[in-house]
CSV table of C-alpha atoms in Angstrom, one decimal:
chain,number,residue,atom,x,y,z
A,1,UNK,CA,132.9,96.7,81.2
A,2,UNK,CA,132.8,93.4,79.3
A,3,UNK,CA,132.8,91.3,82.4
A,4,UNK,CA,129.8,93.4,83.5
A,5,UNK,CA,127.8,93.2,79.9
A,6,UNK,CA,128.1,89.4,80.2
A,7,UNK,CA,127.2,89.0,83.5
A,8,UNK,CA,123.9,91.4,82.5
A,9,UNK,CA,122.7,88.9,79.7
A,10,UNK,CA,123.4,86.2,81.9
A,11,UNK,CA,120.8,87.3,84.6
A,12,UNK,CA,118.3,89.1,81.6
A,13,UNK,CA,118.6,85.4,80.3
A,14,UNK,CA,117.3,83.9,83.0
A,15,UNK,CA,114.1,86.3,83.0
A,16,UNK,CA,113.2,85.8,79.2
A,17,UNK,CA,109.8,83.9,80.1
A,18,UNK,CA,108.5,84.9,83.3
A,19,UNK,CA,105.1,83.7,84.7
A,20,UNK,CA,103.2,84.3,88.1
A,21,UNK,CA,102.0,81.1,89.8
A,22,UNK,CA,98.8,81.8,92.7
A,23,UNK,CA,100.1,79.0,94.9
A,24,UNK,CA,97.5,80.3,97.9
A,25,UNK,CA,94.5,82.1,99.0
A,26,UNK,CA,95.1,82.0,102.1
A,27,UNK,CA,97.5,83.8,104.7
A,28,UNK,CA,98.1,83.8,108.8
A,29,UNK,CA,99.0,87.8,108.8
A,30,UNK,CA,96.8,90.8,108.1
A,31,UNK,CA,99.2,93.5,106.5
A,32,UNK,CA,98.1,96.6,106.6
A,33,UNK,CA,97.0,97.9,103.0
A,34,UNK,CA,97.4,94.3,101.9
A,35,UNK,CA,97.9,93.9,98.3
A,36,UNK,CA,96.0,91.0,98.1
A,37,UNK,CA,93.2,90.7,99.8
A,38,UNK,CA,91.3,93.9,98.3
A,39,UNK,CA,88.1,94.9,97.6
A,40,UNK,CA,87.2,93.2,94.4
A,41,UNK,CA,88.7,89.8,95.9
A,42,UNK,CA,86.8,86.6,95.2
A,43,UNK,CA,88.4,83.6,96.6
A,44,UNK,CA,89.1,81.2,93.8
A,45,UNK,CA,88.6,77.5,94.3
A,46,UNK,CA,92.1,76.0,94.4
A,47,UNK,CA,92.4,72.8,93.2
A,48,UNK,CA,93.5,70.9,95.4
A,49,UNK,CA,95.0,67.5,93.9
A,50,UNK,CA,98.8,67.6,94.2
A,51,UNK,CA,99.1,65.5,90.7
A,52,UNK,CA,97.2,67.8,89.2
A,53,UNK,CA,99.7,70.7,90.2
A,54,UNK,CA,102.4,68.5,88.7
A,55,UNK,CA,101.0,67.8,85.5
A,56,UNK,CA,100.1,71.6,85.5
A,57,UNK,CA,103.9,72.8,86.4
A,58,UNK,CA,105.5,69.9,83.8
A,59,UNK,CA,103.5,71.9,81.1
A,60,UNK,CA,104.4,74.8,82.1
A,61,UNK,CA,108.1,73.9,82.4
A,62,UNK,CA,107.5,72.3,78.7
A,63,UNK,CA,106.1,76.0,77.9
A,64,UNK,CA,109.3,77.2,78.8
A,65,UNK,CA,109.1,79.2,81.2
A,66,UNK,CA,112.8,80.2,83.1
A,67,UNK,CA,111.4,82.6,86.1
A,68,UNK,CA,108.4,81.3,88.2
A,69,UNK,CA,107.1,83.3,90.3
A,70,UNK,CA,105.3,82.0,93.6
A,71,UNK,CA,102.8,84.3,94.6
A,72,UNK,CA,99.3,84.7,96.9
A,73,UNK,CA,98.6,85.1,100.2
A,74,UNK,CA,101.2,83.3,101.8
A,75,UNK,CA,103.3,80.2,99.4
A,76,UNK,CA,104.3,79.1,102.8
A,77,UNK,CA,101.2,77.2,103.8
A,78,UNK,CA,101.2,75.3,100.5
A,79,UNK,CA,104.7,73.7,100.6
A,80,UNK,CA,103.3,70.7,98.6
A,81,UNK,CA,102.9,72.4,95.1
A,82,UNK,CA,106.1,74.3,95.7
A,83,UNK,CA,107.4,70.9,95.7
A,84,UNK,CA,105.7,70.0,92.9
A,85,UNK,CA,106.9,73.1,91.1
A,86,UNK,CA,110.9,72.3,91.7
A,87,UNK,CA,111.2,69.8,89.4
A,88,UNK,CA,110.2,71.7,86.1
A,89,UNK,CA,111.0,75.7,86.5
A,90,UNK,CA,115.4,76.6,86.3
A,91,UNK,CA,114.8,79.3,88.9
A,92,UNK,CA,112.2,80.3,90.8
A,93,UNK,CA,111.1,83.2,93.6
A,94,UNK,CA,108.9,82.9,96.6
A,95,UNK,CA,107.4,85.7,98.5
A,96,UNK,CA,107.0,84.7,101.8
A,97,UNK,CA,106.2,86.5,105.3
A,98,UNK,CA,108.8,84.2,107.0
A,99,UNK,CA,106.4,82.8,109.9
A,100,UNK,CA,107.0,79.4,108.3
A,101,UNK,CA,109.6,77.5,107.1
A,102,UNK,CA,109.7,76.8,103.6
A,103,UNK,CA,111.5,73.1,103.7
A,104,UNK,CA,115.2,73.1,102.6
A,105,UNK,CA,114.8,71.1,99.3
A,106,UNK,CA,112.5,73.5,97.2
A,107,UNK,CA,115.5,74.9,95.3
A,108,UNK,CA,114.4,78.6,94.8
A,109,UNK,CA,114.8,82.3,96.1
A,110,UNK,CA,113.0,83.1,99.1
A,111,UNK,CA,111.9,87.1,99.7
A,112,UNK,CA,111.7,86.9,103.5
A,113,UNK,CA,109.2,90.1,103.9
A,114,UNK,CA,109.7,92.8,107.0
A,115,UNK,CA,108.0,95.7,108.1
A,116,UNK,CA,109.4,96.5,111.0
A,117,UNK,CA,112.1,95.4,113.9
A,118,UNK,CA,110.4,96.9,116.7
A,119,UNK,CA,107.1,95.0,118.1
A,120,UNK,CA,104.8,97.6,118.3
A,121,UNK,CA,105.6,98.8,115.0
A,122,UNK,CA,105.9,95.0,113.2
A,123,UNK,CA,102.6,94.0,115.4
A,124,UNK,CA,100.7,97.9,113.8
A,125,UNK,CA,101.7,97.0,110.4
A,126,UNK,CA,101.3,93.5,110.2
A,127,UNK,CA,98.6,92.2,113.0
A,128,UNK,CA,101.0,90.4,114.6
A,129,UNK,CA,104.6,90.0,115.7
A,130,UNK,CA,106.6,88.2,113.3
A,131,UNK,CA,109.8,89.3,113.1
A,132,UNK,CA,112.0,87.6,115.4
A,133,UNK,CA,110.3,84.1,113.6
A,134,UNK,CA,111.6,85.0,110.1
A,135,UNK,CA,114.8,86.1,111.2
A,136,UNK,CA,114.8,82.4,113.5
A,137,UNK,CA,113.5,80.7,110.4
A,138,UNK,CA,115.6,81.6,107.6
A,139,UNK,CA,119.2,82.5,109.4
A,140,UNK,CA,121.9,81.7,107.4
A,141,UNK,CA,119.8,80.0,104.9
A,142,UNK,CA,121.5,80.5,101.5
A,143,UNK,CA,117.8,80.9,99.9
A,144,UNK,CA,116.7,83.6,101.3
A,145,UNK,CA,117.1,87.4,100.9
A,146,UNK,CA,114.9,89.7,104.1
A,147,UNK,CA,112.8,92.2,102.0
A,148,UNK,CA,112.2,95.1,104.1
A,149,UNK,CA,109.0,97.1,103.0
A,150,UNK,CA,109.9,100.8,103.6
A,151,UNK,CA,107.1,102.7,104.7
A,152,UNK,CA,107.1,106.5,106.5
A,153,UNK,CA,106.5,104.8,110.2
A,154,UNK,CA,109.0,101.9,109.8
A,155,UNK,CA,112.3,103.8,108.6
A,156,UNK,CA,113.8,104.0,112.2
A,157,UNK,CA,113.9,100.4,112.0
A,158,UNK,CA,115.9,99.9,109.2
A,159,UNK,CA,120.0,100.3,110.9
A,160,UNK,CA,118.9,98.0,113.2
A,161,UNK,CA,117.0,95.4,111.0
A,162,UNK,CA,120.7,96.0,108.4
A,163,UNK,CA,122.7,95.0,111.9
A,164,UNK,CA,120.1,91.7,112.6
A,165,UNK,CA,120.9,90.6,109.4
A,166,UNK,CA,124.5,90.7,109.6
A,167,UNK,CA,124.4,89.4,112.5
A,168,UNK,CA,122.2,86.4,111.1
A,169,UNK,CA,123.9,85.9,107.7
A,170,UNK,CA,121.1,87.5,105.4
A,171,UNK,CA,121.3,89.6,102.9
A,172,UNK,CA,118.7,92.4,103.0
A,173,UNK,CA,117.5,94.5,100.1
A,174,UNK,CA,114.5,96.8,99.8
A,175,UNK,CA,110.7,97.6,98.9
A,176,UNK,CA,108.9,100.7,99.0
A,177,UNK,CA,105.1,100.5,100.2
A,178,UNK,CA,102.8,101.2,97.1
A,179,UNK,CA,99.4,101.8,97.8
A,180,UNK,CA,96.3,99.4,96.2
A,181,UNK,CA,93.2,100.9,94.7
A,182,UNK,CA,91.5,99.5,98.2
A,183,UNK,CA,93.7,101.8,100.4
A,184,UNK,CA,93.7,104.6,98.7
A,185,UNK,CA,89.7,104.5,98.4
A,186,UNK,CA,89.5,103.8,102.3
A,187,UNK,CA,91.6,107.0,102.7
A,188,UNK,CA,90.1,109.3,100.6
A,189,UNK,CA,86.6,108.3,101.4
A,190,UNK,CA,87.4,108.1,105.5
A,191,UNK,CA,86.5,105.0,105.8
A,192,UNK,CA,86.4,103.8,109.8
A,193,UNK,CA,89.5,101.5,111.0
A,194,UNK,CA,88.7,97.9,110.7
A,195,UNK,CA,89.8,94.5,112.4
A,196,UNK,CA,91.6,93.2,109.1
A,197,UNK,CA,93.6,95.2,106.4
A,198,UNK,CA,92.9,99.0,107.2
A,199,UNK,CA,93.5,98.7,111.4
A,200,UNK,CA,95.8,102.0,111.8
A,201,UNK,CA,95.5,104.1,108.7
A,202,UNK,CA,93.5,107.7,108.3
A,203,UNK,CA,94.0,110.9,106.0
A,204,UNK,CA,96.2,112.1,108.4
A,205,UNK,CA,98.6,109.2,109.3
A,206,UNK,CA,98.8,106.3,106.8
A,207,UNK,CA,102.0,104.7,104.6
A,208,UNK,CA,101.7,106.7,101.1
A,209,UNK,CA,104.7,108.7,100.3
A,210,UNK,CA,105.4,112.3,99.9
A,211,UNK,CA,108.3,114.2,98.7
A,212,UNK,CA,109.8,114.5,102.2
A,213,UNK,CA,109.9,110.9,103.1
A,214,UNK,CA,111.3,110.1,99.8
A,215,UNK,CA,114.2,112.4,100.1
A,216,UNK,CA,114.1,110.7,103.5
A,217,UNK,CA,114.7,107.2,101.8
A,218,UNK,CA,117.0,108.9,99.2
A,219,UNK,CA,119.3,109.9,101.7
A,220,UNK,CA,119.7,107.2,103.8
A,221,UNK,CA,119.9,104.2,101.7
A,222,UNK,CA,123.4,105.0,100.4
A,223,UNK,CA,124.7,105.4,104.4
A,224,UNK,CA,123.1,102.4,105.2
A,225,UNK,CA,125.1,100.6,102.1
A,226,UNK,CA,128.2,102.0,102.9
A,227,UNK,CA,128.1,100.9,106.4
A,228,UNK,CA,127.0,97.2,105.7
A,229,UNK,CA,128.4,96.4,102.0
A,230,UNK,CA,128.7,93.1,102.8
A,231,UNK,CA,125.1,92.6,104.0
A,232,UNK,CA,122.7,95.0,101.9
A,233,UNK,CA,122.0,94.1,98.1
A,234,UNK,CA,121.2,97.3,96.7
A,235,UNK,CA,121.9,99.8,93.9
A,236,UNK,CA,122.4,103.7,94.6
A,237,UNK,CA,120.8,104.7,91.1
A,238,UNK,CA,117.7,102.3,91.8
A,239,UNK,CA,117.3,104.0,94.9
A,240,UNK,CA,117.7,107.3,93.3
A,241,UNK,CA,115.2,106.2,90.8
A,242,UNK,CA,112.9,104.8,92.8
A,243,UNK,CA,112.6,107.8,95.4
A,244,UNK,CA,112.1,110.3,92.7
A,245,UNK,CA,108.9,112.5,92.9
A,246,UNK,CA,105.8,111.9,90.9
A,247,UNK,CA,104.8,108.7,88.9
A,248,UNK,CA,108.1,106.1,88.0
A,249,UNK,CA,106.1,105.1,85.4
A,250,UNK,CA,104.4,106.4,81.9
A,251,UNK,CA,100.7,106.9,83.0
A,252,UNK,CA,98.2,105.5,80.4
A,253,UNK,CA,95.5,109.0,81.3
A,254,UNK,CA,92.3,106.9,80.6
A,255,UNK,CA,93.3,103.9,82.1
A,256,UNK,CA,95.6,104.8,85.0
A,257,UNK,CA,97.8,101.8,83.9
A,258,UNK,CA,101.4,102.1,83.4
A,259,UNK,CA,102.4,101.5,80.0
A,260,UNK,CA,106.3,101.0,80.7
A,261,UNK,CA,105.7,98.9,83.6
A,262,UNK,CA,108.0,95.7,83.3
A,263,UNK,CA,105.4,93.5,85.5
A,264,UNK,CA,102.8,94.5,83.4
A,265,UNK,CA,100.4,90.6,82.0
A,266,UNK,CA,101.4,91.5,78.2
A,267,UNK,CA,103.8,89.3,75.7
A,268,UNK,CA,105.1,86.2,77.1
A,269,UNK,CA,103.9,87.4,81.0
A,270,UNK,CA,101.4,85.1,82.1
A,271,UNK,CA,99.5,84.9,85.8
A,272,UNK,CA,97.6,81.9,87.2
A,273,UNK,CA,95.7,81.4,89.5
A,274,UNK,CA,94.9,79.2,92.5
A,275,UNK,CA,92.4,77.1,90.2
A,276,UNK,CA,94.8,76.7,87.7
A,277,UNK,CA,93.4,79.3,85.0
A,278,UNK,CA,95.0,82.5,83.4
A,279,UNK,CA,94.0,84.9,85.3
A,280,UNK,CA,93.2,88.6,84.0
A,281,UNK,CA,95.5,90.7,86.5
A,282,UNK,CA,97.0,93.9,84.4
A,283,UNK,CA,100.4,93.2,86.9
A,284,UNK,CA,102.1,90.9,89.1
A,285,UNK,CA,100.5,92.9,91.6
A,286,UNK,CA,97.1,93.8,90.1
A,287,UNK,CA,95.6,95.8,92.9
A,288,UNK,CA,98.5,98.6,92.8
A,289,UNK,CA,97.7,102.0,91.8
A,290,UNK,CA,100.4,102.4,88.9
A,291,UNK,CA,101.0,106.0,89.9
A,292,UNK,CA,101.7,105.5,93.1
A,293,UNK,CA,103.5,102.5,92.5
A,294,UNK,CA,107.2,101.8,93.8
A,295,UNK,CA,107.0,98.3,94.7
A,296,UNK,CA,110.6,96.2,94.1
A,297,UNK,CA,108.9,93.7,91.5
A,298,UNK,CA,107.5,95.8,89.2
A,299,UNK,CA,110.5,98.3,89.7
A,300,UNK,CA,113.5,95.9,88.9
A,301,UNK,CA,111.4,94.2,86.0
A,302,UNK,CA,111.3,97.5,84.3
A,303,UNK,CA,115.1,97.5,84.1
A,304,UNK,CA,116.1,95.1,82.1
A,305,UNK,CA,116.1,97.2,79.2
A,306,UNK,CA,117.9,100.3,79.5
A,307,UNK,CA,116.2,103.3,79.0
A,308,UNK,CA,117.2,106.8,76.9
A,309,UNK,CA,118.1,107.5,80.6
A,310,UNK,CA,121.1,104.7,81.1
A,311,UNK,CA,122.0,105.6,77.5
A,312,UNK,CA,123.4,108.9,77.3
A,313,UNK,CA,127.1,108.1,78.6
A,314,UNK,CA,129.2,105.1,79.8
A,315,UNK,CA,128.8,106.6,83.7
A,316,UNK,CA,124.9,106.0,82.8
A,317,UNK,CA,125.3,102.9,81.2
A,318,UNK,CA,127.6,101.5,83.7
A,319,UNK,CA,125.3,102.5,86.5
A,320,UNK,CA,122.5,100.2,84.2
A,321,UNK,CA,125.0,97.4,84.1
A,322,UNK,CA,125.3,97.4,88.3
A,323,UNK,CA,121.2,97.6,88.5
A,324,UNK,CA,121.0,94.7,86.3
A,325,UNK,CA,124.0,92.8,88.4
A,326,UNK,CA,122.0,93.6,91.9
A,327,UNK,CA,118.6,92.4,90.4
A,328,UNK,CA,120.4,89.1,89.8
A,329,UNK,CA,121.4,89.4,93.3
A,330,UNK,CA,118.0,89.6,94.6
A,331,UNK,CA,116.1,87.4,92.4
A,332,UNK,CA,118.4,84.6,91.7
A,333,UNK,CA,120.8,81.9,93.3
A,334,UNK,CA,122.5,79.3,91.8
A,335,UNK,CA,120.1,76.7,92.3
A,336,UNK,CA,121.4,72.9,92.4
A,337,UNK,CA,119.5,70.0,90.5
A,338,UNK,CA,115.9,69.9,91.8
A,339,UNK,CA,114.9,67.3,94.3
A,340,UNK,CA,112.1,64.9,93.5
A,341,UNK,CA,108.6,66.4,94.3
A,342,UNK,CA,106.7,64.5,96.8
A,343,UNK,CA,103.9,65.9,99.3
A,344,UNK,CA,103.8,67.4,102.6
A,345,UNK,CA,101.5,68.7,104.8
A,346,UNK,CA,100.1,72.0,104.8
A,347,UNK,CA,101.4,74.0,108.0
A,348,UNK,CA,97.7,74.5,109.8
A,349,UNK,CA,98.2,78.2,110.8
A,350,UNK,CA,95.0,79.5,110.2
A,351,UNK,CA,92.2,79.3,108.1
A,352,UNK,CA,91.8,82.0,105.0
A,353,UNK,CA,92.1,85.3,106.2
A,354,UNK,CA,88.6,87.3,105.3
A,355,UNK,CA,88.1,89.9,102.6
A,356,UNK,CA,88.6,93.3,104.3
A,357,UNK,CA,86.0,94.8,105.5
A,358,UNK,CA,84.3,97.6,102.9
């Protein structure tokens, strides 16, 4: 139990002065219920001199801050600031939808997001066929971790997309769809399909949860882990946490907002922006509806203080100590001493992807 208690305060450590960093505005996919591009989304200007990125990140790194987070539309297409961010941040995490390379000396983890193995149902979900190029792009690469978003049409996918990764050398852990304001409105207002972020989803079909699916998720996880330990990073109790019925978090009944919620912009959290400012986002993932909510980030951050729950005996406890052990898993590597920061060119995919169609 010792072993395990130390290795817990290592990884909390590592987490004590998180910040989000808007590296993009733009992205190459359209997801279905993105949670960026929503309805409220104004493009912010980015600024755009790499030296100015540097200066911003040495601050930053001066601030203290031990986690950074790269976040946006897709980090990928700005490769030159995550350069510039390597030098000054001890760990770091990129979410990424794996269509492009991120270049082998940015030092940091790389969540590789999936939503599906078959084509028609990756192509449905994501407005294109992506799969085979993250799996092509990030094989065996010790940075990166394939983050499958669960959703009710994907989970026949999932054996397969646990046998791909063996098969590839990647370890594969989970997230669970959570709907944004934008969706949910859309639904409950039957709104017509569109060309961009709402292309397949009605009232009667769509990706929010409900108990069945859960239990669904609840059971199936654990078989999954027990027939490739060596390839999924996940915990049982997370799962069983995370699949549980109703809100995950404590719901704030005038605002909506969680007020447990571990991703939450309060204390030492901070999110910026593509132009450099604080933004006002209430999460890492502003756009979420917080009852609803059972994305991976916001789930994992709320455990790294154990709850009444993890307290009332050492089975509890020890289960706490194993959640904090595979968030470690997931979030960190062991990163090497940064490289130097120098430019690159942006990969030219596309141009911004449009605000979703109201």
């Amino acid at each position: 139990m010792s072993v395990a208690y130390d290795e817990a305060k290592r990884v909390v450590r590592a987490f004590r002065k998180p910040a989000f960093y808007e590296v993009a505005t733009r992205c190459n996919l359209f997801c279905e219920g993105c949670y960026y591009f929503s309805d409220n989304f104004t493009p912010t200007k980015e600024v755009q001199d790499l030296a100015a990125w540097e200066r911003f990140f040495a601050a930053e790194g001066e601030r203290g801050v031990t986690m950074a987070y790269f976040v946006g539309a897709e980090p990928a297409l700005e490769q030159d600031r995550l350069h510039a961010a390597s030098q000054y941040f001890p760990h770091g995490n990129i979410g990424t939808n794996g269509t492009v390379r991120i270049d082998p000396a940015i030092p940091y983890r790389i969540g590789v997001s999936v939503w599906g193995v078959d084509a028609e149902v990756d192509a449905s979900l994501r407005g294109g066929r992506t799969f085979g190029k993250a799996i092509r792009n990030y094989a065996g690469d010790p940075r990166a971790i394939i983050l499958y978003t669960l959703t009710r049409s994907n989970l026949g996918d999932t054996r397969k997309l646990a046998e791909i990764c063996r098969d590839n050398d990647l370890p594969l852990t989970f997230n669970m769809y959570s709907p944004t304001q934008t969706y949910l409105r859309k639904l409950q207002e039957g709104e017509g399909n569109d060309r961009s972020f709402f292309r397949i989803s009605n009232a009667e079909s769509n990706l929010c949860w409900d108990d069945e699916s859960l239990g669904e998720v609840r059971s199936m996880i654990p078989r999954l882990m027990e027939e490739y330990p060596e390839t999924i990073v996940y915990s049982e109790a997370y799962n069983d946490w995370a699949t549980r019925s109703g809100p995950l978090y404590d719901i704030d009944p005038e605002t909506g907002v969680a007020r447990d919620c571990h991703s939450r912009m309060v204390g030492q959290m901070r999110y910026f922006r593509a132009d450099m400012e604080p933004g006002d986002e209430k999460c890492g993932t502003s756009d979420a509806v917080c009852s609803e909510c059972r994305m991976y980030s916001g789930g994992w951050s709320s455990k790294f203080e154990p709850r009444d729950e993890d307290l009332r005996d050492a089975a509890a406890f020890s289960a706490w100590l194993g959640m904090i052990a595979t968030l470690g898993r997931i979030f960190l590597i062991e990163s090497p001493a940064p490289a130097p920061a120098f430019a690159v060119n942006r990969p030219d995919l596309a141009s911004s992807a449009p605000r979703p169609t109201a």
